[in-house]
Amino acid sequence: MNGIDLLGMEDLSRADIETFLETATHMQEIGRRDVKKVPTLRGRTIVNLFFESSTRTRTSFEIAGKRLSADVVNFTPSASSLSKSESILDTAKTLDAMDPDAVVIRHGVAGVPKRIADELSAPVINAGDGAHEHPTQALLDLLTVYEEKERIDGLTVTIIGDIAHSRVARSNIQGFLKMGAEVRVAGPPTMIPAQVETLGVKAFGSLREAIDGADVVMALRIQRERLSGAFVPSIREYAATFGLDRAKLRFAKDDAIVMHPGPVNRGVELAHDLADRRPSVVLDQVRNGVALRMAVLYLLAGRHRERAL
Ligand code: NCD
C-alpha cells in the first residue's frame, strides 16, 4: 500500500484494492459469528470527524471500530469549538495531539481530508469529501459485486443518475475500471460531466441502451435538496426516464444485480419493490460496509502503531 492515508480510489493500485477486498472477506467471517468482536485494535483510538450529516457511513465506521475492540470517539462539530470559530485545521491538530490511531473524516468541501492528512501524523480516511471521492463506498461496492459474481474483470457496470455531482460515482468509476470492468454512465445531459469519456467510461442518454447486457446496474441518489428544477424538469420525469423498475431491468443480463449507495428515494431511483428485494443487493452493501471498514481500519490503524515503534 502506498502511504498510510485512504483519500481516494485515484491513489490505489489494483493490488491495493485486492488487499482491502481480501482482508474484508476475513472480516465478513467475524460478522457471521455469534460474538462479533475480536481484540485486534484493543487500545487504539479512532476518531470519527463528520462535518456533514451521515447515518450509515458514520454508524458503519463506528461498528467496524468496535468489532475490532478499538475505542471510537464521535466528534460532532456543532457541539465543539468549531462553533466558536476554531478553524478545521486547528481542530484537527488538537485531535492529533491526543494521538489517535486513525481519523475518519467527512466534509462537504472536496480536498479537506487531504489538507488535514498533510498536517496529521495519524492515518486519515476519507468518508466522503464534497463531490470528489468516497473511497470506502467504492470498496464496499466492489466487495459486494465480487461476492455476487466472483469476479470483477470483464463485467459491465452501468451507473445511473447525477454522475456530475456524485462522489460515489467518481470513486466507483475508478475502482471498477482499475479492477478490469467496463463502466457505462447514464443520466440526463445536465447530470453527465462534459468530456466524461476522458474518465474511461461510455456515456448514454438512454437508460435502455446503457443497461443493455449489464451485469451490475447502480442507481445514485437524486439529491432533492440541491435539485429544485435546476438539473431535471421534475422528479416525476426523472423517475419515468431514469428510475429503475423490473420492466426496464429486462434489458440487463438475466442475473444482473441492482445497487444503490443509499439512502434510496423509493419510487424515484428504484421502484418500491426493487429497493430491498432481489435482484437488489442494497442491504448486502450496508452489511459489507462494516466488513470493508473493519479491513480499512485494521490495515491503516494497525500500521500506524507499528511505524511508531
Ligand atoms: C452517499 C454519500 O453521502 O456520499 N451516501 C452514503 O455514503 N451511503 C450518497 C448520497 O448521499 O447520495
mmCIF file of C-alpha atoms and ligand atoms in Angstrom:
data_model
loop_
_atom_site.group_PDB
_atom_site.id
_atom_site.type_symbol
_atom_site.label_atom_id
_atom_site.label_comp_id
_atom_site.label_asym_id
_atom_site.label_seq_id
_atom_site.Cartn_x
_atom_site.Cartn_y
_atom_site.Cartn_z
ATOM 1 C CA MET A 1 0.000 0.000 0.000
ATOM 2 C CA ASN A 2 1.312 3.453 -0.919
ATOM 3 C CA GLY A 3 1.260 5.686 2.108
ATOM 4 C CA ILE A 4 -0.929 5.414 5.134
ATOM 5 C CA ASP A 5 -3.972 7.522 4.261
ATOM 6 C CA LEU A 6 -7.042 6.418 2.316
ATOM 7 C CA LEU A 7 -8.059 9.578 0.497
ATOM 8 C CA GLY A 8 -9.379 8.318 -2.814
ATOM 9 C CA MET A 9 -9.564 5.474 -5.286
ATOM 10 C CA GLU A 10 -7.319 7.569 -7.526
ATOM 11 C CA ASP A 11 -4.368 6.761 -5.229
ATOM 12 C CA LEU A 12 -4.918 2.990 -5.134
ATOM 13 C CA SER A 13 -3.393 0.372 -7.396
ATOM 14 C CA ARG A 14 -5.221 -2.791 -8.345
ATOM 15 C CA ALA A 15 -3.036 -4.674 -5.831
ATOM 16 C CA ASP A 16 -4.027 -2.224 -3.053
ATOM 17 C CA ILE A 17 -7.709 -2.724 -3.855
ATOM 18 C CA GLU A 18 -7.238 -6.502 -3.800
ATOM 19 C CA THR A 19 -5.578 -6.267 -0.368
ATOM 20 C CA PHE A 20 -8.581 -4.355 1.026
ATOM 21 C CA LEU A 21 -11.066 -6.819 -0.502
ATOM 22 C CA GLU A 22 -9.176 -9.885 0.644
ATOM 23 C CA THR A 23 -8.862 -8.551 4.197
ATOM 24 C CA ALA A 24 -12.574 -7.666 4.154
ATOM 25 C CA THR A 25 -13.533 -11.267 3.364
ATOM 26 C CA HIS A 26 -11.888 -12.312 6.653
ATOM 27 C CA MET A 27 -13.812 -9.558 8.420
ATOM 28 C CA GLN A 28 -17.079 -10.812 6.878
ATOM 29 C CA GLU A 29 -16.457 -14.068 8.662
ATOM 30 C CA ILE A 30 -16.251 -12.255 12.034
ATOM 31 C CA GLY A 31 -19.581 -10.601 11.189
ATOM 32 C CA ARG A 32 -21.209 -14.013 10.877
ATOM 33 C CA ARG A 33 -20.147 -15.126 14.360
ATOM 34 C CA ASP A 34 -22.391 -15.093 17.381
ATOM 35 C CA VAL A 35 -19.986 -12.772 19.230
ATOM 36 C CA LYS A 36 -18.847 -10.309 16.564
ATOM 37 C CA LYS A 37 -15.793 -8.955 18.306
ATOM 38 C CA VAL A 38 -12.044 -9.555 18.134
ATOM 39 C CA PRO A 39 -9.264 -7.893 20.168
ATOM 40 C CA THR A 40 -7.193 -6.768 17.136
ATOM 41 C CA LEU A 41 -7.332 -2.998 17.725
ATOM 42 C CA ARG A 42 -7.600 -3.055 21.512
ATOM 43 C CA GLY A 43 -6.028 0.071 22.986
ATOM 44 C CA ARG A 44 -6.262 2.008 19.692
ATOM 45 C CA THR A 45 -8.380 5.108 19.323
ATOM 46 C CA ILE A 46 -10.338 6.027 16.204
ATOM 47 C CA VAL A 47 -11.835 9.490 15.814
ATOM 48 C CA ASN A 48 -14.920 9.930 13.622
ATOM 49 C CA LEU A 49 -14.950 13.529 12.389
ATOM 50 C CA PHE A 50 -18.178 14.138 10.463
ATOM 51 C CA PHE A 51 -18.719 17.717 9.304
ATOM 52 C CA GLU A 52 -21.560 16.596 7.045
ATOM 53 C CA SER A 53 -24.572 14.562 8.066
ATOM 54 C CA SER A 54 -24.407 10.820 7.676
ATOM 55 C CA THR A 55 -26.239 7.866 9.100
ATOM 56 C CA ARG A 56 -24.928 4.738 7.524
ATOM 57 C CA THR A 57 -21.312 5.711 6.896
ATOM 58 C CA ARG A 58 -20.706 7.058 10.404
ATOM 59 C CA THR A 59 -22.510 4.172 12.087
ATOM 60 C CA SER A 60 -20.696 1.705 9.881
ATOM 61 C CA PHE A 61 -17.267 3.090 10.843
ATOM 62 C CA GLU A 62 -18.296 3.084 14.498
ATOM 63 C CA ILE A 63 -19.465 -0.539 14.444
ATOM 64 C CA ALA A 64 -16.362 -1.536 12.461
ATOM 65 C CA GLY A 65 -14.044 0.037 15.051
ATOM 66 C CA LYS A 66 -15.933 -1.527 17.939
ATOM 67 C CA ARG A 67 -15.899 -5.001 16.395
ATOM 68 C CA LEU A 68 -12.107 -4.697 16.369
ATOM 69 C CA SER A 69 -12.164 -3.526 20.044
ATOM 70 C CA ALA A 70 -10.907 -0.007 19.267
ATOM 71 C CA ASP A 71 -12.165 2.975 21.256
ATOM 72 C CA VAL A 72 -14.278 5.017 18.854
ATOM 73 C CA VAL A 73 -14.860 8.699 19.522
ATOM 74 C CA ASN A 74 -17.510 10.572 17.566
ATOM 75 C CA PHE A 75 -16.706 14.234 17.095
ATOM 76 C CA THR A 76 -19.742 16.408 16.426
ATOM 77 C CA PRO A 77 -18.620 19.744 15.005
ATOM 78 C CA SER A 78 -21.617 21.816 16.166
ATOM 79 C CA ALA A 79 -21.045 20.783 19.769
ATOM 80 C CA SER A 80 -17.335 21.557 19.635
ATOM 81 C CA SER A 81 -15.124 24.611 19.479
ATOM 82 C CA LEU A 82 -15.878 24.851 15.774
ATOM 83 C CA SER A 83 -18.969 26.771 16.772
ATOM 84 C CA LYS A 84 -16.506 29.147 18.463
ATOM 85 C CA SER A 85 -14.908 29.572 15.019
ATOM 86 C CA GLU A 86 -11.826 27.450 15.590
ATOM 87 C CA SER A 87 -10.548 26.500 12.130
ATOM 88 C CA ILE A 88 -10.925 22.971 10.841
ATOM 89 C CA LEU A 89 -7.176 22.634 10.717
ATOM 90 C CA ASP A 90 -6.753 23.735 14.332
ATOM 91 C CA THR A 91 -9.415 21.271 15.379
ATOM 92 C CA ALA A 92 -7.621 18.520 13.508
ATOM 93 C CA LYS A 93 -4.280 19.421 15.098
ATOM 94 C CA THR A 94 -5.861 19.443 18.541
ATOM 95 C CA LEU A 95 -7.287 15.988 17.918
ATOM 96 C CA ASP A 96 -3.932 14.801 16.603
ATOM 97 C CA ALA A 97 -2.218 15.932 19.785
ATOM 98 C CA MET A 98 -4.457 13.421 21.563
ATOM 99 C CA ASP A 99 -2.659 10.793 19.482
ATOM 100 C CA PRO A 100 -5.463 8.865 17.761
ATOM 101 C CA ASP A 101 -4.577 5.830 15.650
ATOM 102 C CA ALA A 102 -6.855 6.872 12.780
ATOM 103 C CA VAL A 103 -9.083 9.805 11.894
ATOM 104 C CA VAL A 104 -12.161 9.294 9.687
ATOM 105 C CA ILE A 105 -13.352 12.493 8.005
ATOM 106 C CA ARG A 106 -16.437 13.516 6.058
ATOM 107 C CA HIS A 107 -16.645 17.096 4.816
ATOM 108 C CA GLY A 108 -18.775 18.980 2.298
ATOM 109 C CA VAL A 109 -15.755 20.514 0.581
ATOM 110 C CA ALA A 110 -13.574 18.490 -1.794
ATOM 111 C CA GLY A 111 -9.952 18.212 -0.688
ATOM 112 C CA VAL A 112 -10.429 18.837 3.048
ATOM 113 C CA PRO A 113 -9.384 15.283 4.086
ATOM 114 C CA LYS A 114 -6.156 15.664 2.068
ATOM 115 C CA ARG A 115 -5.465 19.064 3.619
ATOM 116 C CA ILE A 116 -5.950 17.605 7.092
ATOM 117 C CA ALA A 117 -3.905 14.493 6.268
ATOM 118 C CA ASP A 118 -0.973 16.735 5.344
ATOM 119 C CA GLU A 119 -0.970 18.077 8.915
ATOM 120 C CA LEU A 120 -1.643 14.908 10.903
ATOM 121 C CA SER A 121 0.599 12.035 11.861
ATOM 122 C CA ALA A 122 -2.391 9.679 12.224
ATOM 123 C CA PRO A 123 -3.766 7.969 9.107
ATOM 124 C CA VAL A 124 -6.703 9.843 7.599
ATOM 125 C CA ILE A 125 -9.616 8.003 5.985
ATOM 126 C CA ASN A 126 -11.859 9.969 3.632
ATOM 127 C CA ALA A 127 -15.519 9.170 4.369
ATOM 128 C CA GLY A 128 -16.722 11.477 1.580
ATOM 129 C CA ASP A 129 -15.490 14.937 0.546
ATOM 130 C CA GLY A 130 -17.838 17.130 -1.485
ATOM 131 C CA ALA A 131 -18.324 15.787 -4.991
ATOM 132 C CA HIS A 132 -14.760 14.419 -5.008
ATOM 133 C CA GLU A 133 -14.351 10.899 -3.572
ATOM 134 C CA HIS A 134 -15.918 8.338 -1.242
ATOM 135 C CA PRO A 135 -13.370 5.506 -1.386
ATOM 136 C CA THR A 136 -14.825 3.195 1.263
ATOM 137 C CA GLN A 137 -18.166 3.258 -0.576
ATOM 138 C CA ALA A 138 -16.437 2.171 -3.801
ATOM 139 C CA LEU A 139 -14.521 -0.563 -1.971
ATOM 140 C CA LEU A 140 -17.652 -1.945 -0.313
ATOM 141 C CA ASP A 141 -19.417 -1.866 -3.679
ATOM 142 C CA LEU A 142 -16.527 -3.814 -5.242
ATOM 143 C CA LEU A 143 -16.700 -6.289 -2.359
ATOM 144 C CA THR A 144 -20.445 -6.760 -2.912
ATOM 145 C CA VAL A 145 -20.012 -7.340 -6.650
ATOM 146 C CA TYR A 146 -17.155 -9.741 -6.008
ATOM 147 C CA GLU A 147 -19.298 -11.663 -3.522
ATOM 148 C CA GLU A 148 -22.119 -11.945 -6.084
ATOM 149 C CA LYS A 149 -20.170 -12.553 -9.280
ATOM 150 C CA GLU A 150 -16.853 -14.000 -8.006
ATOM 151 C CA ARG A 151 -15.030 -11.657 -10.379
ATOM 152 C CA ILE A 152 -14.985 -8.037 -11.473
ATOM 153 C CA ASP A 153 -12.769 -8.370 -14.540
ATOM 154 C CA GLY A 154 -14.821 -8.317 -17.719
ATOM 155 C CA LEU A 155 -18.135 -7.315 -16.095
ATOM 156 C CA THR A 156 -20.270 -4.488 -17.473
ATOM 157 C CA VAL A 157 -21.266 -1.954 -14.808
ATOM 158 C CA THR A 158 -23.805 0.818 -15.509
ATOM 159 C CA ILE A 159 -24.062 3.800 -13.149
ATOM 160 C CA ILE A 160 -27.247 5.866 -13.440
ATOM 161 C CA GLY A 161 -28.031 9.349 -12.187
ATOM 162 C CA ASP A 162 -26.236 12.523 -11.211
ATOM 163 C CA ILE A 163 -22.755 11.479 -12.290
ATOM 164 C CA ALA A 164 -21.526 15.079 -12.350
ATOM 165 C CA HIS A 165 -22.103 15.760 -8.647
ATOM 166 C CA SER A 166 -21.581 12.314 -7.161
ATOM 167 C CA ARG A 167 -18.510 11.338 -5.174
ATOM 168 C CA VAL A 168 -19.869 7.782 -5.173
ATOM 169 C CA ALA A 169 -19.790 7.770 -8.992
ATOM 170 C CA ARG A 170 -16.283 9.246 -9.156
ATOM 171 C CA SER A 171 -14.861 6.677 -6.772
ATOM 172 C CA ASN A 172 -16.744 3.744 -8.272
ATOM 173 C CA ILE A 173 -15.769 4.613 -11.853
ATOM 174 C CA GLN A 174 -12.096 4.491 -10.878
ATOM 175 C CA GLY A 175 -12.460 1.385 -8.742
ATOM 176 C CA PHE A 176 -14.329 -0.690 -11.320
ATOM 177 C CA LEU A 177 -12.015 0.412 -14.158
ATOM 178 C CA LYS A 178 -8.908 -0.480 -12.146
ATOM 179 C CA MET A 179 -10.398 -3.917 -11.456
ATOM 180 C CA GLY A 180 -10.995 -4.536 -15.167
ATOM 181 C CA ALA A 181 -14.725 -3.859 -15.612
ATOM 182 C CA GLU A 182 -16.341 -1.892 -18.438
ATOM 183 C CA VAL A 183 -18.098 1.149 -16.973
ATOM 184 C CA ARG A 184 -21.070 2.945 -18.544
ATOM 185 C CA VAL A 185 -22.869 6.003 -17.205
ATOM 186 C CA ALA A 186 -26.366 7.261 -17.952
ATOM 187 C CA GLY A 187 -28.475 10.228 -16.925
ATOM 188 C CA PRO A 188 -29.999 13.457 -18.161
ATOM 189 C CA PRO A 189 -27.423 15.555 -20.098
ATOM 190 C CA THR A 190 -27.267 18.093 -17.227
ATOM 191 C CA MET A 191 -26.028 15.345 -14.908
ATOM 192 C CA ILE A 192 -23.301 13.943 -17.153
ATOM 193 C CA PRO A 193 -19.988 15.819 -16.898
ATOM 194 C CA ALA A 194 -18.544 17.300 -20.077
ATOM 195 C CA GLN A 195 -15.919 15.021 -21.631
ATOM 196 C CA VAL A 196 -16.876 12.185 -19.324
ATOM 197 C CA GLU A 197 -15.241 9.784 -21.820
ATOM 198 C CA THR A 198 -11.817 11.008 -20.662
ATOM 199 C CA LEU A 199 -12.547 9.122 -17.413
ATOM 200 C CA GLY A 200 -12.617 5.907 -19.438
ATOM 201 C CA VAL A 201 -16.402 5.381 -19.415
ATOM 202 C CA LYS A 202 -19.082 5.289 -22.124
ATOM 203 C CA ALA A 203 -21.933 7.787 -21.688
ATOM 204 C CA PHE A 204 -25.552 7.161 -22.685
ATOM 205 C CA GLY A 205 -28.613 9.387 -22.771
ATOM 206 C CA SER A 206 -30.927 6.383 -22.936
ATOM 207 C CA LEU A 207 -31.353 4.067 -19.989
ATOM 208 C CA ARG A 208 -32.256 1.135 -22.194
ATOM 209 C CA GLU A 209 -29.017 1.299 -24.188
ATOM 210 C CA ALA A 210 -26.961 1.910 -21.065
ATOM 211 C CA ILE A 211 -28.173 -1.199 -19.263
ATOM 212 C CA ASP A 212 -28.314 -3.448 -22.315
ATOM 213 C CA GLY A 213 -26.374 -6.573 -21.307
ATOM 214 C CA ALA A 214 -25.166 -5.086 -17.994
ATOM 215 C CA ASP A 215 -24.115 -7.325 -15.089
ATOM 216 C CA VAL A 216 -24.417 -4.580 -12.479
ATOM 217 C CA VAL A 217 -26.818 -1.634 -12.509
ATOM 218 C CA MET A 218 -26.077 1.021 -9.894
ATOM 219 C CA ALA A 219 -28.523 3.846 -9.228
ATOM 220 C CA LEU A 220 -27.402 7.030 -7.454
ATOM 221 C CA ARG A 221 -29.497 9.082 -5.080
ATOM 222 C CA ILE A 222 -31.250 12.085 -6.563
ATOM 223 C CA GLN A 223 -30.221 14.861 -4.236
ATOM 224 C CA ARG A 224 -33.605 16.573 -3.929
ATOM 225 C CA GLU A 225 -32.132 19.169 -1.598
ATOM 226 C CA ARG A 226 -29.937 20.500 -4.419
ATOM 227 C CA LEU A 227 -32.110 19.822 -7.433
ATOM 228 C CA SER A 228 -35.114 22.146 -7.307
ATOM 229 C CA GLY A 229 -35.622 22.109 -11.056
ATOM 230 C CA ALA A 230 -32.037 23.013 -11.832
ATOM 231 C CA PHE A 231 -30.928 19.761 -13.441
ATOM 232 C CA VAL A 232 -34.145 17.961 -14.350
ATOM 233 C CA PRO A 233 -37.584 19.390 -15.093
ATOM 234 C CA SER A 234 -39.196 17.320 -12.337
ATOM 235 C CA ILE A 235 -38.590 14.370 -10.061
ATOM 236 C CA ARG A 236 -41.529 12.583 -11.685
ATOM 237 C CA GLU A 237 -39.991 12.925 -15.131
ATOM 238 C CA TYR A 238 -36.633 11.703 -13.813
ATOM 239 C CA ALA A 239 -38.325 8.656 -12.276
ATOM 240 C CA ALA A 240 -40.104 7.880 -15.545
ATOM 241 C CA THR A 241 -36.945 8.176 -17.654
ATOM 242 C CA PHE A 242 -34.120 7.007 -15.390
ATOM 243 C CA GLY A 243 -35.846 5.352 -12.426
ATOM 244 C CA LEU A 244 -35.266 1.601 -12.383
ATOM 245 C CA ASP A 245 -38.099 -0.896 -12.229
ATOM 246 C CA ARG A 246 -38.398 -4.558 -13.115
ATOM 247 C CA ALA A 247 -39.674 -3.792 -16.619
ATOM 248 C CA LYS A 248 -36.658 -1.641 -17.543
ATOM 249 C CA LEU A 249 -34.309 -4.122 -15.927
ATOM 250 C CA ARG A 250 -35.285 -6.705 -18.569
ATOM 251 C CA PHE A 251 -32.645 -5.229 -20.852
ATOM 252 C CA ALA A 252 -29.832 -6.051 -18.452
ATOM 253 C CA LYS A 253 -28.443 -9.598 -18.110
ATOM 254 C CA ASP A 254 -30.837 -12.118 -16.572
ATOM 255 C CA ASP A 255 -28.685 -12.382 -13.458
ATOM 256 C CA ALA A 256 -27.927 -8.644 -13.196
ATOM 257 C CA ILE A 257 -27.826 -7.140 -9.715
ATOM 258 C CA VAL A 258 -29.089 -3.699 -8.672
ATOM 259 C CA MET A 259 -27.087 -1.481 -6.323
ATOM 260 C CA HIS A 260 -27.604 1.874 -4.595
ATOM 261 C CA PRO A 261 -25.370 3.612 -2.008
ATOM 262 C CA GLY A 262 -28.389 4.760 -0.003
ATOM 263 C CA PRO A 263 -30.381 6.480 1.193
ATOM 264 C CA VAL A 264 -32.860 5.369 -1.505
ATOM 265 C CA ASN A 265 -35.700 7.640 -2.620
ATOM 266 C CA ARG A 266 -38.240 4.879 -3.131
ATOM 267 C CA GLY A 267 -40.238 5.316 -6.300
ATOM 268 C CA VAL A 268 -37.617 7.696 -7.735
ATOM 269 C CA GLU A 269 -34.292 5.943 -8.407
ATOM 270 C CA LEU A 270 -35.653 2.495 -7.588
ATOM 271 C CA ALA A 271 -39.240 1.240 -7.775
ATOM 272 C CA HIS A 272 -40.656 0.308 -4.361
ATOM 273 C CA ASP A 273 -40.408 -3.424 -4.992
ATOM 274 C CA LEU A 274 -36.780 -3.088 -6.113
ATOM 275 C CA ALA A 275 -35.480 -1.149 -3.128
ATOM 276 C CA ASP A 276 -34.879 -4.081 -0.821
ATOM 277 C CA ARG A 277 -35.620 -7.259 -2.737
ATOM 278 C CA ARG A 278 -33.559 -9.262 -5.195
ATOM 279 C CA PRO A 279 -32.040 -8.548 -7.567
ATOM 280 C CA SER A 280 -31.341 -5.517 -5.385
ATOM 281 C CA VAL A 281 -28.346 -6.008 -3.057
ATOM 282 C CA VAL A 282 -28.715 -2.699 -1.206
ATOM 283 C CA LEU A 283 -28.766 -4.312 2.234
ATOM 284 C CA ASP A 284 -25.782 -6.510 1.370
ATOM 285 C CA GLN A 285 -23.922 -3.307 0.524
ATOM 286 C CA VAL A 286 -24.701 -1.986 4.011
ATOM 287 C CA ARG A 287 -23.608 -5.272 5.635
ATOM 288 C CA ASN A 288 -20.416 -5.366 3.588
ATOM 289 C CA GLY A 289 -19.742 -1.748 4.525
ATOM 290 C CA VAL A 290 -18.985 -2.833 8.087
ATOM 291 C CA ALA A 291 -16.601 -5.640 6.997
ATOM 292 C CA LEU A 292 -14.845 -3.404 4.495
ATOM 293 C CA ARG A 293 -14.365 -0.612 7.044
ATOM 294 C CA MET A 294 -13.023 -3.147 9.543
ATOM 295 C CA ALA A 295 -10.451 -4.086 6.891
ATOM 296 C CA VAL A 296 -9.528 -0.431 6.283
ATOM 297 C CA LEU A 297 -9.150 0.305 9.999
ATOM 298 C CA TYR A 298 -7.166 -2.878 10.544
ATOM 299 C CA LEU A 299 -4.783 -2.161 7.662
ATOM 300 C CA LEU A 300 -4.333 1.548 8.426
ATOM 301 C CA ALA A 301 -4.752 1.979 12.198
ATOM 302 C CA GLY A 302 -2.701 -1.169 12.820
ATOM 303 C CA ARG A 303 0.158 0.075 10.625
ATOM 304 C CA HIS A 304 0.332 3.443 12.330
ATOM 305 C CA ARG A 305 1.298 1.897 15.633
ATOM 306 C CA GLU A 306 3.845 -0.418 14.007
ATOM 307 C CA ARG A 307 5.512 2.591 12.417
ATOM 308 C CA ALA A 308 5.692 4.402 15.713
ATOM 309 C CA LEU A 309 7.502 1.550 17.453
HETATM 310 C C1 NCD B 1 -23.690 8.726 -0.211
HETATM 311 C C2 NCD B 1 -22.882 9.897 0.238
HETATM 312 O O1 NCD B 1 -23.145 10.510 1.267
HETATM 313 O O2 NCD B 1 -21.955 10.204 -0.493
HETATM 314 N N1 NCD B 1 -24.277 8.010 0.811
HETATM 315 C C3 NCD B 1 -23.522 7.129 1.531
HETATM 316 O O3 NCD B 1 -22.422 7.389 1.939
HETATM 317 N N2 NCD B 1 -24.056 5.911 1.704
HETATM 318 C C4 NCD B 1 -24.607 9.013 -1.312
HETATM 319 C C5 NCD B 1 -25.653 10.057 -1.142
HETATM 320 O O4 NCD B 1 -25.861 10.646 -0.080
HETATM 321 O O5 NCD B 1 -26.322 10.310 -2.153
#
